[in-house]
C-alpha cells in the first residue's frame, strides 16, 4: 500500500533529519473512546537512532483500551504497542539492525539513565515522554502527521496499528529470520509483563504458592511463568469460566470463579489457612486488588499491575505491617525486553509457554471488532494481521 509521494513531514519546515516521504495506512483514534478510523497519514522524519518498520502483525493489549480516551497519548493517536515486523530502513546511527531484519517491538527507553544502566529500563527517567505522552521528540517533531500537518501521537514508542511505523533501536528485539512474526507479535507487552512480574519482581522460591487474579494475557503469562519457576500451588481467579478452564490447561492447580465462590475462604482452604506467598492483580477492580493483598501469607508479596484509575483502601497496620507483607509496583515486568522476549520464545519452543492458545487472528480492517472482543472477554489476545502478504503460503485462520 505504500505509495511514495511528496509529503509534509515537519510543519515547522526546519527539517533536520532524513525525510522519508512515506505514507501509511493507520487506524487512528480521533475522539475520546471513539472508533478506530482508517486514514492515510505520513511518517515523519527518521532520526539517527530510529528505524522504519513494516508492521506484519500487532496484538491488542488492554492498555490500548485504557488510553483510548486520550488520557495519556493526546489524540489524534495511532495506538498499538505489541507489534512485530520487518525493518524497512535504518537511521544513520543504528548499530545492530539492518533492513530486512525481523523484529518484535517493545517499549522505549533512553539507555543512559541510572535505571537503564542498571537493567531496569521500565523505570527509565524518560519513560513517560518516550512511551506515554504521545511520542513527541525533544525537537518537537512527531512520528506521524496527518496530511494537513496535524501531529499524530504514538503509544509506547510504537504506534503499531499502522502498516509502517517509526520506532527507536532501543525498542527492537531481533528474532530468528524463520520465526513467524504473526505469532510473536504480542510478546512485547502483556505476556512479557506477566513473565517479568514473576521472574524479576517476585522471584518465587521453588514450591511457593501464587494466586493470579484475572486470567487475561498478563495473568496467564504470570501463571505459565509461575509454573516454569517451580511454584507448586497456582491459583487462578476470574469471573469467566472459559478463561478459568484455559488457566487450568496452562498449569493452574486450582481455579476459583469469584462470582460464585468466596475467594478468601477458598484460598485459605487451599493453603491450609496460611495464605499465598505471592499474588498478582490484573483486574484493576478495587475489591479484587484488596482481596489480592488479604489472601497473602506472612511475608507474602502482592503486585497490583492493572492500568486503572481505581484505588485500593486498606489499613496498612492490619493488612501489611503485622504480617510483614509487601506491596510492589512493577511496570512492564521490570524486564529488559531484549533479554526477556528471547527467553519467552525459547520457552514457547520447548512447549513451556504455549501463549499461542490465547491468540485469535483478525484482519486489520476488523480492528474495532478485535478491540471489542478483547473488552467483552471473547478473545484473550487479539492479533491483527497488518501485512496479509506475509507468509501468505501459510495463511492464519481468521475469526469469522
Ligand atoms: N503495568 C503494566 O506494566 C501493564 C502491562 C500490560 C498490561 N497492563 C494492564 O494489566 C491489566 C490486564 O491486562 P490483560 O491484557 O490481561 O487484560 P484482560 O482484560 O484480558 O484480563 C483481565 C481479566 O480480569 C478478569 N476480571 C475482571 N473483573 C474481575 C473480577 N471482579 N474478579 C476476577 N476477575 C475479573 C477478566 O475476566 C479478565 O479475564 C490491564 O489493566 C492492562 O492495562 C499493565
Ligand atoms: Zn533511561
Ligand atoms: Zn500493553
CSV table of C-alpha atoms and ligand atoms in Angstrom, one decimal:
chain,number,residue,atom,x,y,z
A,1,UNK,CA,0.0,0.0,0.0
A,2,UNK,CA,3.0,2.3,0.3
A,3,UNK,CA,3.0,5.0,-2.4
A,4,UNK,CA,5.8,7.3,-2.3
A,5,UNK,CA,4.8,10.9,-2.7
A,6,UNK,CA,6.0,14.3,-1.6
A,7,UNK,CA,4.6,14.8,1.9
A,8,UNK,CA,4.6,17.3,4.7
A,9,UNK,CA,6.9,15.8,7.3
A,10,UNK,CA,7.6,18.7,9.5
A,11,UNK,CA,5.2,21.7,9.5
A,12,UNK,CA,7.8,24.0,11.0
A,13,UNK,CA,9.8,23.5,7.9
A,14,UNK,CA,13.1,23.2,9.6
A,15,UNK,CA,13.7,19.5,8.8
A,16,UNK,CA,17.0,18.4,10.3
A,17,UNK,CA,16.6,14.7,9.7
A,18,UNK,CA,16.0,12.4,6.8
A,19,UNK,CA,12.7,13.0,5.2
A,20,UNK,CA,11.0,9.6,4.4
A,21,UNK,CA,8.3,10.7,2.0
A,22,UNK,CA,6.4,7.6,3.1
A,23,UNK,CA,2.8,7.4,3.8
A,24,UNK,CA,1.0,4.7,5.7
A,25,UNK,CA,-2.5,3.3,6.3
A,26,UNK,CA,-3.1,3.6,10.1
A,27,UNK,CA,-6.0,3.0,12.5
A,28,UNK,CA,-6.4,6.4,14.1
A,29,UNK,CA,-8.3,7.4,17.3
A,30,UNK,CA,-9.5,10.9,16.7
A,31,UNK,CA,-12.0,11.4,19.5
A,32,UNK,CA,-12.0,10.1,23.1
A,33,UNK,CA,-13.2,6.5,23.2
A,34,UNK,CA,-14.1,6.8,19.5
A,35,UNK,CA,-13.7,4.0,17.0
A,36,UNK,CA,-10.5,3.3,15.2
A,37,UNK,CA,-10.7,5.1,11.8
A,38,UNK,CA,-8.5,4.1,8.9
A,39,UNK,CA,-6.6,7.0,7.4
A,40,UNK,CA,-3.6,7.5,5.1
A,41,UNK,CA,-1.1,9.5,7.1
A,42,UNK,CA,2.5,10.5,6.7
A,43,UNK,CA,5.6,9.2,8.5
A,44,UNK,CA,7.8,12.0,10.0
A,45,UNK,CA,11.5,12.3,9.6
A,46,UNK,CA,13.8,9.5,10.5
A,47,UNK,CA,16.1,10.4,13.5
A,48,UNK,CA,19.5,8.8,13.6
A,49,UNK,CA,18.6,6.2,16.3
A,50,UNK,CA,15.3,5.2,14.6
A,51,UNK,CA,14.1,2.6,12.2
A,52,UNK,CA,11.1,2.3,9.9
A,53,UNK,CA,9.3,-1.0,10.5
A,54,UNK,CA,6.9,-2.5,8.0
A,55,UNK,CA,4.4,-3.9,10.5
A,56,UNK,CA,3.4,-7.5,10.0
A,57,UNK,CA,1.1,-8.0,13.0
A,58,UNK,CA,0.1,-6.4,16.2
A,59,UNK,CA,-1.6,-7.6,19.4
A,60,UNK,CA,-4.1,-5.5,21.2
A,61,UNK,CA,-3.3,-5.0,24.9
A,62,UNK,CA,-5.9,-3.9,27.4
A,63,UNK,CA,-3.7,-0.8,27.9
A,64,UNK,CA,-4.6,0.3,24.4
A,65,UNK,CA,-8.2,0.3,25.5
A,66,UNK,CA,-7.2,2.1,28.7
A,67,UNK,CA,-5.7,5.0,26.8
A,68,UNK,CA,-8.3,5.3,24.0
A,69,UNK,CA,-9.9,8.1,25.9
A,70,UNK,CA,-6.9,10.3,25.2
A,71,UNK,CA,-5.9,10.4,28.9
A,72,UNK,CA,-2.3,9.6,28.1
A,73,UNK,CA,-1.2,9.9,24.4
A,74,UNK,CA,-3.1,13.0,23.2
A,75,UNK,CA,-5.5,12.5,20.3
A,76,UNK,CA,-5.3,12.0,17.4
A,77,UNK,CA,-3.3,8.9,18.1
A,78,UNK,CA,-2.1,5.7,16.5
A,79,UNK,CA,-2.1,3.2,19.4
A,80,UNK,CA,-0.8,-0.3,19.3
A,81,UNK,CA,2.3,-1.5,21.2
A,82,UNK,CA,2.6,-5.2,20.6
A,83,UNK,CA,3.9,-5.0,17.1
A,84,UNK,CA,6.2,-7.2,15.1
A,85,UNK,CA,7.5,-6.5,11.6
A,86,UNK,CA,10.4,-6.2,9.2
A,87,UNK,CA,12.8,-3.4,9.2
A,88,UNK,CA,12.4,-1.2,6.1
A,89,UNK,CA,15.0,1.4,6.7
A,90,UNK,CA,17.5,2.3,9.5
A,91,UNK,CA,18.6,5.7,10.7
A,92,UNK,CA,22.3,6.8,10.3
A,93,UNK,CA,23.1,5.9,14.0
A,94,UNK,CA,21.5,2.5,14.2
A,95,UNK,CA,24.2,-0.1,15.1
A,96,UNK,CA,22.7,-3.5,15.5
A,97,UNK,CA,19.9,-3.7,12.9
A,98,UNK,CA,19.6,-3.6,9.2
A,99,UNK,CA,16.8,-3.5,6.6
A,100,UNK,CA,15.2,-6.9,6.3
A,101,UNK,CA,15.6,-7.9,10.0
A,102,UNK,CA,12.6,-9.5,11.6
A,103,UNK,CA,11.8,-7.7,14.9
A,104,UNK,CA,9.4,-7.7,17.8
A,105,UNK,CA,8.8,-4.2,19.3
A,106,UNK,CA,8.6,-3.3,22.9
A,107,UNK,CA,8.6,-0.1,25.0
A,108,UNK,CA,11.1,2.7,24.6
A,109,UNK,CA,13.9,3.7,27.0
A,110,UNK,CA,16.8,6.1,26.9
A,111,UNK,CA,19.6,3.6,27.6
A,112,UNK,CA,21.7,6.1,29.6
A,113,UNK,CA,19.9,7.0,32.8
A,114,UNK,CA,20.6,5.2,36.1
A,115,UNK,CA,17.6,2.9,35.7
A,116,UNK,CA,18.6,1.9,32.1
A,117,UNK,CA,22.2,1.4,33.1
A,118,UNK,CA,21.2,-0.9,35.9
A,119,UNK,CA,18.9,-3.1,33.8
A,120,UNK,CA,15.6,-1.6,34.8
A,121,UNK,CA,14.5,0.3,31.7
A,122,UNK,CA,10.8,0.2,32.6
A,123,UNK,CA,11.6,2.9,35.2
A,124,UNK,CA,13.7,4.9,32.8
A,125,UNK,CA,13.9,8.6,33.7
A,126,UNK,CA,12.4,9.4,30.3
A,127,UNK,CA,9.8,6.6,30.3
A,128,UNK,CA,6.8,9.0,30.2
A,129,UNK,CA,8.0,11.2,27.4
A,130,UNK,CA,9.1,8.2,25.3
A,131,UNK,CA,6.1,6.0,25.9
A,132,UNK,CA,3.1,7.7,27.4
A,133,UNK,CA,2.7,11.3,26.4
A,134,UNK,CA,2.4,10.8,22.6
A,135,UNK,CA,6.0,10.3,21.4
A,136,UNK,CA,6.9,13.9,20.6
A,137,UNK,CA,10.6,14.2,20.2
A,138,UNK,CA,12.6,16.8,22.2
A,139,UNK,CA,12.9,18.8,19.0
A,140,UNK,CA,9.1,19.0,18.7
A,141,UNK,CA,8.8,16.6,15.8
A,142,UNK,CA,6.5,13.5,15.7
A,143,UNK,CA,6.5,10.1,14.1
A,144,UNK,CA,3.2,10.6,12.3
A,145,UNK,CA,1.4,13.5,10.7
A,146,UNK,CA,-2.0,13.9,9.1
A,147,UNK,CA,-2.0,15.2,5.5
A,148,UNK,CA,-2.8,18.7,6.8
A,149,UNK,CA,0.3,18.6,9.0
A,150,UNK,CA,-1.5,17.8,12.3
A,151,UNK,CA,0.8,15.8,14.5
A,152,UNK,CA,-0.5,12.3,15.5
A,153,UNK,CA,0.7,10.6,18.7
A,154,UNK,CA,2.0,7.2,19.1
A,155,UNK,CA,1.9,4.9,22.1
A,156,UNK,CA,4.6,3.1,24.0
A,157,UNK,CA,7.1,4.2,21.3
A,158,UNK,CA,5.4,2.1,18.7
A,159,UNK,CA,2.1,3.0,17.1
A,160,UNK,CA,1.9,-0.5,15.7
A,161,UNK,CA,-1.7,-0.1,14.4
A,162,UNK,CA,-0.2,1.1,11.2
A,163,UNK,CA,1.2,-0.5,8.0
A,164,UNK,CA,4.5,1.3,8.7
A,165,UNK,CA,5.8,2.9,11.9
A,166,UNK,CA,8.9,4.5,13.2
A,167,UNK,CA,10.4,3.4,16.5
A,168,UNK,CA,13.8,3.6,18.1
A,169,UNK,CA,16.6,1.0,18.1
A,170,UNK,CA,16.1,0.6,21.9
A,171,UNK,CA,12.6,-0.8,21.3
A,172,UNK,CA,13.7,-3.5,19.0
A,173,UNK,CA,14.2,-7.2,19.7
A,174,UNK,CA,15.7,-9.2,16.8
A,175,UNK,CA,14.2,-12.5,16.2
A,176,UNK,CA,15.1,-15.5,14.0
A,177,UNK,CA,14.6,-14.9,10.3
A,178,UNK,CA,12.5,-18.0,10.2
A,179,UNK,CA,10.2,-17.2,13.2
A,180,UNK,CA,6.6,-16.4,12.4
A,181,UNK,CA,6.1,-12.8,13.4
A,182,UNK,CA,2.3,-13.2,13.4
A,183,UNK,CA,2.7,-15.4,16.4
A,184,UNK,CA,5.5,-13.5,18.2
A,185,UNK,CA,3.9,-10.0,17.9
A,186,UNK,CA,2.1,-10.0,21.3
A,187,UNK,CA,5.3,-10.8,23.3
A,188,UNK,CA,6.4,-7.2,23.7
A,189,UNK,CA,3.9,-6.2,26.4
A,190,UNK,CA,1.2,-8.2,28.2
A,191,UNK,CA,2.8,-11.6,28.2
A,192,UNK,CA,6.3,-10.2,29.0
A,193,UNK,CA,4.7,-8.2,31.8
A,194,UNK,CA,3.2,-11.3,33.4
A,195,UNK,CA,6.5,-13.2,32.9
A,196,UNK,CA,8.7,-10.4,34.4
A,197,UNK,CA,6.4,-9.8,37.3
A,198,UNK,CA,7.2,-13.4,38.4
A,199,UNK,CA,10.9,-13.6,37.4
A,200,UNK,CA,12.1,-10.1,38.2
A,201,UNK,CA,9.9,-8.9,41.0
A,202,UNK,CA,8.6,-12.0,42.9
A,203,UNK,CA,11.5,-14.4,42.3
A,204,UNK,CA,9.5,-17.2,44.0
A,205,UNK,CA,11.2,-20.0,45.8
A,206,UNK,CA,10.6,-23.5,44.4
A,207,UNK,CA,7.4,-24.8,45.9
A,208,UNK,CA,5.8,-21.4,46.5
A,209,UNK,CA,2.1,-20.6,46.2
A,210,UNK,CA,0.7,-17.9,44.0
A,211,UNK,CA,-2.8,-16.5,43.3
A,212,UNK,CA,-3.4,-14.8,39.9
A,213,UNK,CA,-6.4,-12.5,39.9
A,214,UNK,CA,-7.6,-12.1,36.3
A,215,UNK,CA,-6.7,-14.6,33.6
A,216,UNK,CA,-6.2,-12.4,30.6
A,217,UNK,CA,-2.8,-12.3,28.8
A,218,UNK,CA,-1.0,-10.7,31.7
A,219,UNK,CA,-2.4,-13.1,34.3
A,220,UNK,CA,-1.9,-16.2,32.2
A,221,UNK,CA,1.6,-15.0,31.3
A,222,UNK,CA,2.4,-14.8,35.1
A,223,UNK,CA,0.7,-18.1,35.7
A,224,UNK,CA,2.7,-20.0,33.0
A,225,UNK,CA,5.8,-18.4,34.3
A,226,UNK,CA,5.0,-19.4,37.9
A,227,UNK,CA,4.8,-23.0,36.7
A,228,UNK,CA,8.2,-22.7,35.0
A,229,UNK,CA,9.7,-21.2,38.1
A,230,UNK,CA,8.5,-24.1,40.2
A,231,UNK,CA,5.6,-22.7,42.1
A,232,UNK,CA,3.6,-25.7,43.3
A,233,UNK,CA,0.3,-24.1,44.1
A,234,UNK,CA,-1.0,-21.9,41.3
A,235,UNK,CA,-4.5,-20.4,41.9
A,236,UNK,CA,-6.3,-18.7,39.1
A,237,UNK,CA,-9.2,-16.4,39.9
A,238,UNK,CA,-11.6,-14.9,37.3
A,239,UNK,CA,-15.3,-14.5,36.7
A,240,UNK,CA,-15.3,-16.1,33.2
A,241,UNK,CA,-15.4,-19.9,33.3
A,242,UNK,CA,-13.9,-20.4,29.8
A,243,UNK,CA,-10.8,-18.4,30.9
A,244,UNK,CA,-10.5,-20.4,34.1
A,245,UNK,CA,-10.6,-23.7,32.1
A,246,UNK,CA,-7.8,-22.4,29.9
A,247,UNK,CA,-5.9,-21.4,33.0
A,248,UNK,CA,-6.2,-25.0,34.3
A,249,UNK,CA,-5.0,-26.3,31.0
A,250,UNK,CA,-2.0,-24.0,31.2
A,251,UNK,CA,-1.0,-25.0,34.7
A,252,UNK,CA,-3.3,-23.7,37.4
A,253,UNK,CA,-3.6,-26.2,40.2
A,254,UNK,CA,-6.8,-24.6,41.4
A,255,UNK,CA,-9.3,-22.3,39.8
A,256,UNK,CA,-11.8,-20.0,41.5
A,257,UNK,CA,-14.8,-18.3,39.9
A,258,UNK,CA,-15.1,-15.3,42.3
A,259,UNK,CA,-18.6,-14.7,41.1
A,260,UNK,CA,-19.8,-17.9,42.6
A,261,UNK,CA,-17.2,-18.7,45.3
A,262,UNK,CA,-15.7,-16.8,48.2
A,263,UNK,CA,-12.1,-16.2,47.2
A,264,UNK,CA,-10.7,-15.6,50.7
A,265,UNK,CA,-12.3,-18.7,52.1
A,266,UNK,CA,-11.2,-20.9,49.1
A,267,UNK,CA,-7.6,-19.6,49.2
A,268,UNK,CA,-7.4,-20.2,53.0
A,269,UNK,CA,-8.7,-23.7,52.4
A,270,UNK,CA,-6.2,-24.5,49.6
A,271,UNK,CA,-3.3,-23.2,51.6
A,272,UNK,CA,-4.2,-24.7,55.0
A,273,UNK,CA,-5.0,-21.3,56.4
A,274,UNK,CA,-1.6,-19.8,55.6
A,275,UNK,CA,-2.5,-17.7,52.6
A,276,UNK,CA,-0.4,-17.5,49.4
A,277,UNK,CA,3.2,-16.4,49.2
A,278,UNK,CA,2.6,-14.3,46.1
A,279,UNK,CA,-0.4,-12.6,44.4
A,280,UNK,CA,-0.8,-10.5,41.3
A,281,UNK,CA,-3.9,-8.5,40.4
A,282,UNK,CA,-4.6,-7.8,36.7
A,283,UNK,CA,-8.2,-6.9,37.1
A,284,UNK,CA,-7.9,-3.3,38.4
A,285,UNK,CA,-11.2,-3.8,40.3
A,286,UNK,CA,-10.9,-2.1,43.8
A,287,UNK,CA,-12.2,-5.0,45.9
A,288,UNK,CA,-10.2,-7.6,43.9
A,289,UNK,CA,-7.0,-5.6,44.3
A,290,UNK,CA,-7.7,-5.5,48.1
A,291,UNK,CA,-8.5,-9.3,48.1
A,292,UNK,CA,-5.2,-9.9,46.4
A,293,UNK,CA,-3.5,-8.4,49.5
A,294,UNK,CA,-5.7,-10.0,52.0
A,295,UNK,CA,-5.0,-13.5,50.8
A,296,UNK,CA,-1.3,-13.2,51.4
A,297,UNK,CA,0.6,-15.3,53.9
A,298,UNK,CA,3.0,-13.7,56.3
A,299,UNK,CA,5.9,-12.2,54.3
A,300,UNK,CA,3.7,-12.5,51.2
A,301,UNK,CA,4.1,-10.2,48.2
A,302,UNK,CA,1.3,-8.6,46.2
A,303,UNK,CA,1.7,-7.0,42.8
A,304,UNK,CA,-1.2,-4.9,41.5
A,305,UNK,CA,-0.4,-4.0,37.9
A,306,UNK,CA,-3.6,-3.1,36.1
A,307,UNK,CA,-3.7,0.2,34.3
A,308,UNK,CA,-6.6,1.8,36.1
A,309,UNK,CA,-7.7,4.9,38.0
A,310,UNK,CA,-9.4,2.8,40.6
A,311,UNK,CA,-8.0,3.0,44.2
A,312,UNK,CA,-7.4,0.5,46.9
A,313,UNK,CA,-8.2,1.4,50.5
A,314,UNK,CA,-6.8,-0.6,53.4
A,315,UNK,CA,-5.4,-0.3,56.9
A,316,UNK,CA,-1.6,-0.8,56.5
A,317,UNK,CA,-1.1,-2.0,60.0
A,318,UNK,CA,-3.7,-4.8,59.7
A,319,UNK,CA,-3.0,-5.8,56.0
A,320,UNK,CA,0.7,-5.2,55.7
A,321,UNK,CA,2.7,-4.3,58.9
A,322,UNK,CA,1.7,-7.1,61.2
A,323,UNK,CA,2.2,-9.8,58.6
A,324,UNK,CA,5.3,-8.3,57.2
A,325,UNK,CA,3.6,-8.3,53.8
A,326,UNK,CA,4.8,-6.3,50.8
A,327,UNK,CA,3.0,-4.5,48.1
A,328,UNK,CA,5.2,-4.0,45.0
A,329,UNK,CA,4.9,-1.7,42.0
A,330,UNK,CA,6.1,-3.4,38.8
A,331,UNK,CA,6.0,-1.8,35.4
A,332,UNK,CA,6.1,-4.0,32.3
A,333,UNK,CA,7.5,-6.8,34.4
A,334,UNK,CA,10.6,-4.8,35.2
A,335,UNK,CA,12.5,-6.6,32.5
A,336,UNK,CA,14.9,-5.7,29.7
A,337,UNK,CA,12.7,-6.7,26.7
A,338,UNK,CA,15.8,-7.7,24.6
A,339,UNK,CA,16.6,-10.4,27.3
A,340,UNK,CA,13.0,-11.4,28.2
A,341,UNK,CA,11.4,-11.9,24.8
A,342,UNK,CA,14.0,-14.4,23.5
A,343,UNK,CA,13.5,-16.4,26.7
A,344,UNK,CA,9.8,-16.4,26.1
A,345,UNK,CA,10.4,-17.6,22.5
A,346,UNK,CA,12.7,-20.4,23.9
A,347,UNK,CA,10.1,-21.4,26.5
A,348,UNK,CA,7.4,-21.4,23.7
A,349,UNK,CA,9.6,-23.7,21.5
A,350,UNK,CA,10.1,-26.0,24.5
A,351,UNK,CA,6.3,-26.2,25.0
A,352,UNK,CA,6.5,-24.5,28.4
A,353,UNK,CA,4.9,-21.2,27.4
A,354,UNK,CA,2.1,-22.0,25.0
A,355,UNK,CA,0.9,-18.5,24.6
A,356,UNK,CA,-0.5,-19.2,21.1
A,357,UNK,CA,-3.5,-20.7,22.9
A,358,UNK,CA,-4.5,-17.2,23.9
A,359,UNK,CA,-4.4,-15.8,20.3
A,360,UNK,CA,-7.1,-15.2,17.8
A,361,UNK,CA,-6.3,-13.6,14.5
A,362,UNK,CA,-8.2,-10.7,12.9
A,363,UNK,CA,-7.8,-8.8,9.7
A,364,UNK,CA,-6.5,-5.2,10.3
A,365,UNK,CA,-9.8,-3.8,8.9
A,366,UNK,CA,-11.6,-5.6,11.7
A,367,UNK,CA,-9.7,-3.7,14.5
A,368,UNK,CA,-12.9,-2.3,16.1
A,369,UNK,CA,-14.3,-5.8,16.4
A,370,UNK,CA,-11.0,-7.1,17.7
A,371,UNK,CA,-10.9,-4.4,20.4
A,372,UNK,CA,-14.4,-5.0,21.5
A,373,UNK,CA,-13.8,-8.8,21.6
A,374,UNK,CA,-10.9,-8.1,24.0
A,375,UNK,CA,-13.0,-5.9,26.2
A,376,UNK,CA,-16.0,-8.2,26.3
A,377,UNK,CA,-13.9,-11.2,27.1
A,378,UNK,CA,-14.5,-13.2,23.9
A,379,UNK,CA,-10.8,-13.1,22.9
A,380,UNK,CA,-7.9,-13.1,25.3
A,381,UNK,CA,-5.3,-11.9,22.8
A,382,UNK,CA,-6.5,-10.5,19.5
A,383,UNK,CA,-3.7,-10.3,17.0
A,384,UNK,CA,-4.3,-8.3,13.8
A,385,UNK,CA,-2.5,-9.3,10.6
A,386,UNK,CA,-1.5,-5.9,9.1
A,387,UNK,CA,0.6,-7.3,6.2
A,388,UNK,CA,-1.6,-10.0,4.7
A,389,UNK,CA,1.2,-10.8,2.1
A,390,UNK,CA,3.5,-12.0,4.9
A,391,UNK,CA,3.8,-15.8,4.6
A,392,UNK,CA,0.6,-16.0,2.6
A,393,UNK,CA,1.5,-19.5,1.6
A,394,UNK,CA,0.8,-20.4,5.2
A,395,UNK,CA,-2.3,-18.4,6.0
A,396,UNK,CA,-3.6,-17.9,9.5
A,397,UNK,CA,-7.2,-18.7,10.4
A,398,UNK,CA,-9.2,-15.5,11.0
A,399,UNK,CA,-12.1,-15.0,13.4
A,400,UNK,CA,-15.0,-15.2,11.0
B,1,LIG,N1,1.6,-2.0,34.2
B,1,LIG,C1,2.0,-2.8,33.2
B,1,LIG,O1,3.2,-3.0,33.1
B,1,LIG,C2,1.0,-3.4,32.3
B,1,LIG,C3,1.4,-4.0,31.1
B,1,LIG,C4,0.4,-4.7,30.4
B,1,LIG,C5,-0.9,-4.6,30.8
B,1,LIG,N2,-1.2,-4.0,31.9
B,1,LIG,C6,-2.6,-4.0,32.4
B,1,LIG,O2,-2.9,-5.2,33.0
B,1,LIG,C7,-4.3,-5.4,33.0
B,1,LIG,C8,-4.6,-6.8,32.5
B,1,LIG,O3,-4.3,-6.9,31.1
B,1,LIG,P1,-4.9,-8.1,30.2
B,1,LIG,O4,-4.5,-7.8,28.8
B,1,LIG,O5,-4.5,-9.4,30.9
B,1,LIG,O6,-6.4,-7.8,30.4
B,1,LIG,P2,-7.7,-8.7,30.4
B,1,LIG,O7,-8.9,-7.8,30.3
B,1,LIG,O8,-7.6,-9.7,29.3
B,1,LIG,O9,-7.7,-9.5,31.7
B,1,LIG,C9,-8.3,-9.1,32.9
B,1,LIG,C10,-9.1,-10.3,33.5
B,1,LIG,O10,-9.7,-9.9,34.7
B,1,LIG,C11,-10.9,-10.6,34.8
B,1,LIG,N3,-11.7,-9.9,35.7
B,1,LIG,C12,-12.4,-8.7,35.5
B,1,LIG,N4,-13.1,-8.4,36.7
B,1,LIG,C13,-12.9,-9.4,37.6
B,1,LIG,C14,-13.3,-9.6,38.9
B,1,LIG,N5,-14.1,-8.7,39.5
B,1,LIG,N6,-12.8,-10.7,39.5
B,1,LIG,C15,-12.0,-11.6,38.9
B,1,LIG,N7,-11.6,-11.4,37.7
B,1,LIG,C16,-12.0,-10.3,37.0
B,1,LIG,C17,-11.4,-10.6,33.4
B,1,LIG,O11,-12.4,-11.6,33.2
B,1,LIG,C18,-10.2,-10.8,32.6
B,1,LIG,O12,-10.0,-12.2,32.3
B,1,LIG,C19,-4.9,-4.3,32.2
B,1,LIG,O13,-5.3,-3.3,33.1
B,1,LIG,C20,-3.7,-3.8,31.4
B,1,LIG,O14,-3.9,-2.4,31.0
B,1,LIG,C21,-0.3,-3.4,32.7
B,2,LIG,ZN1,16.7,5.6,30.8
B,3,LIG,ZN1,0.4,-3.4,26.9
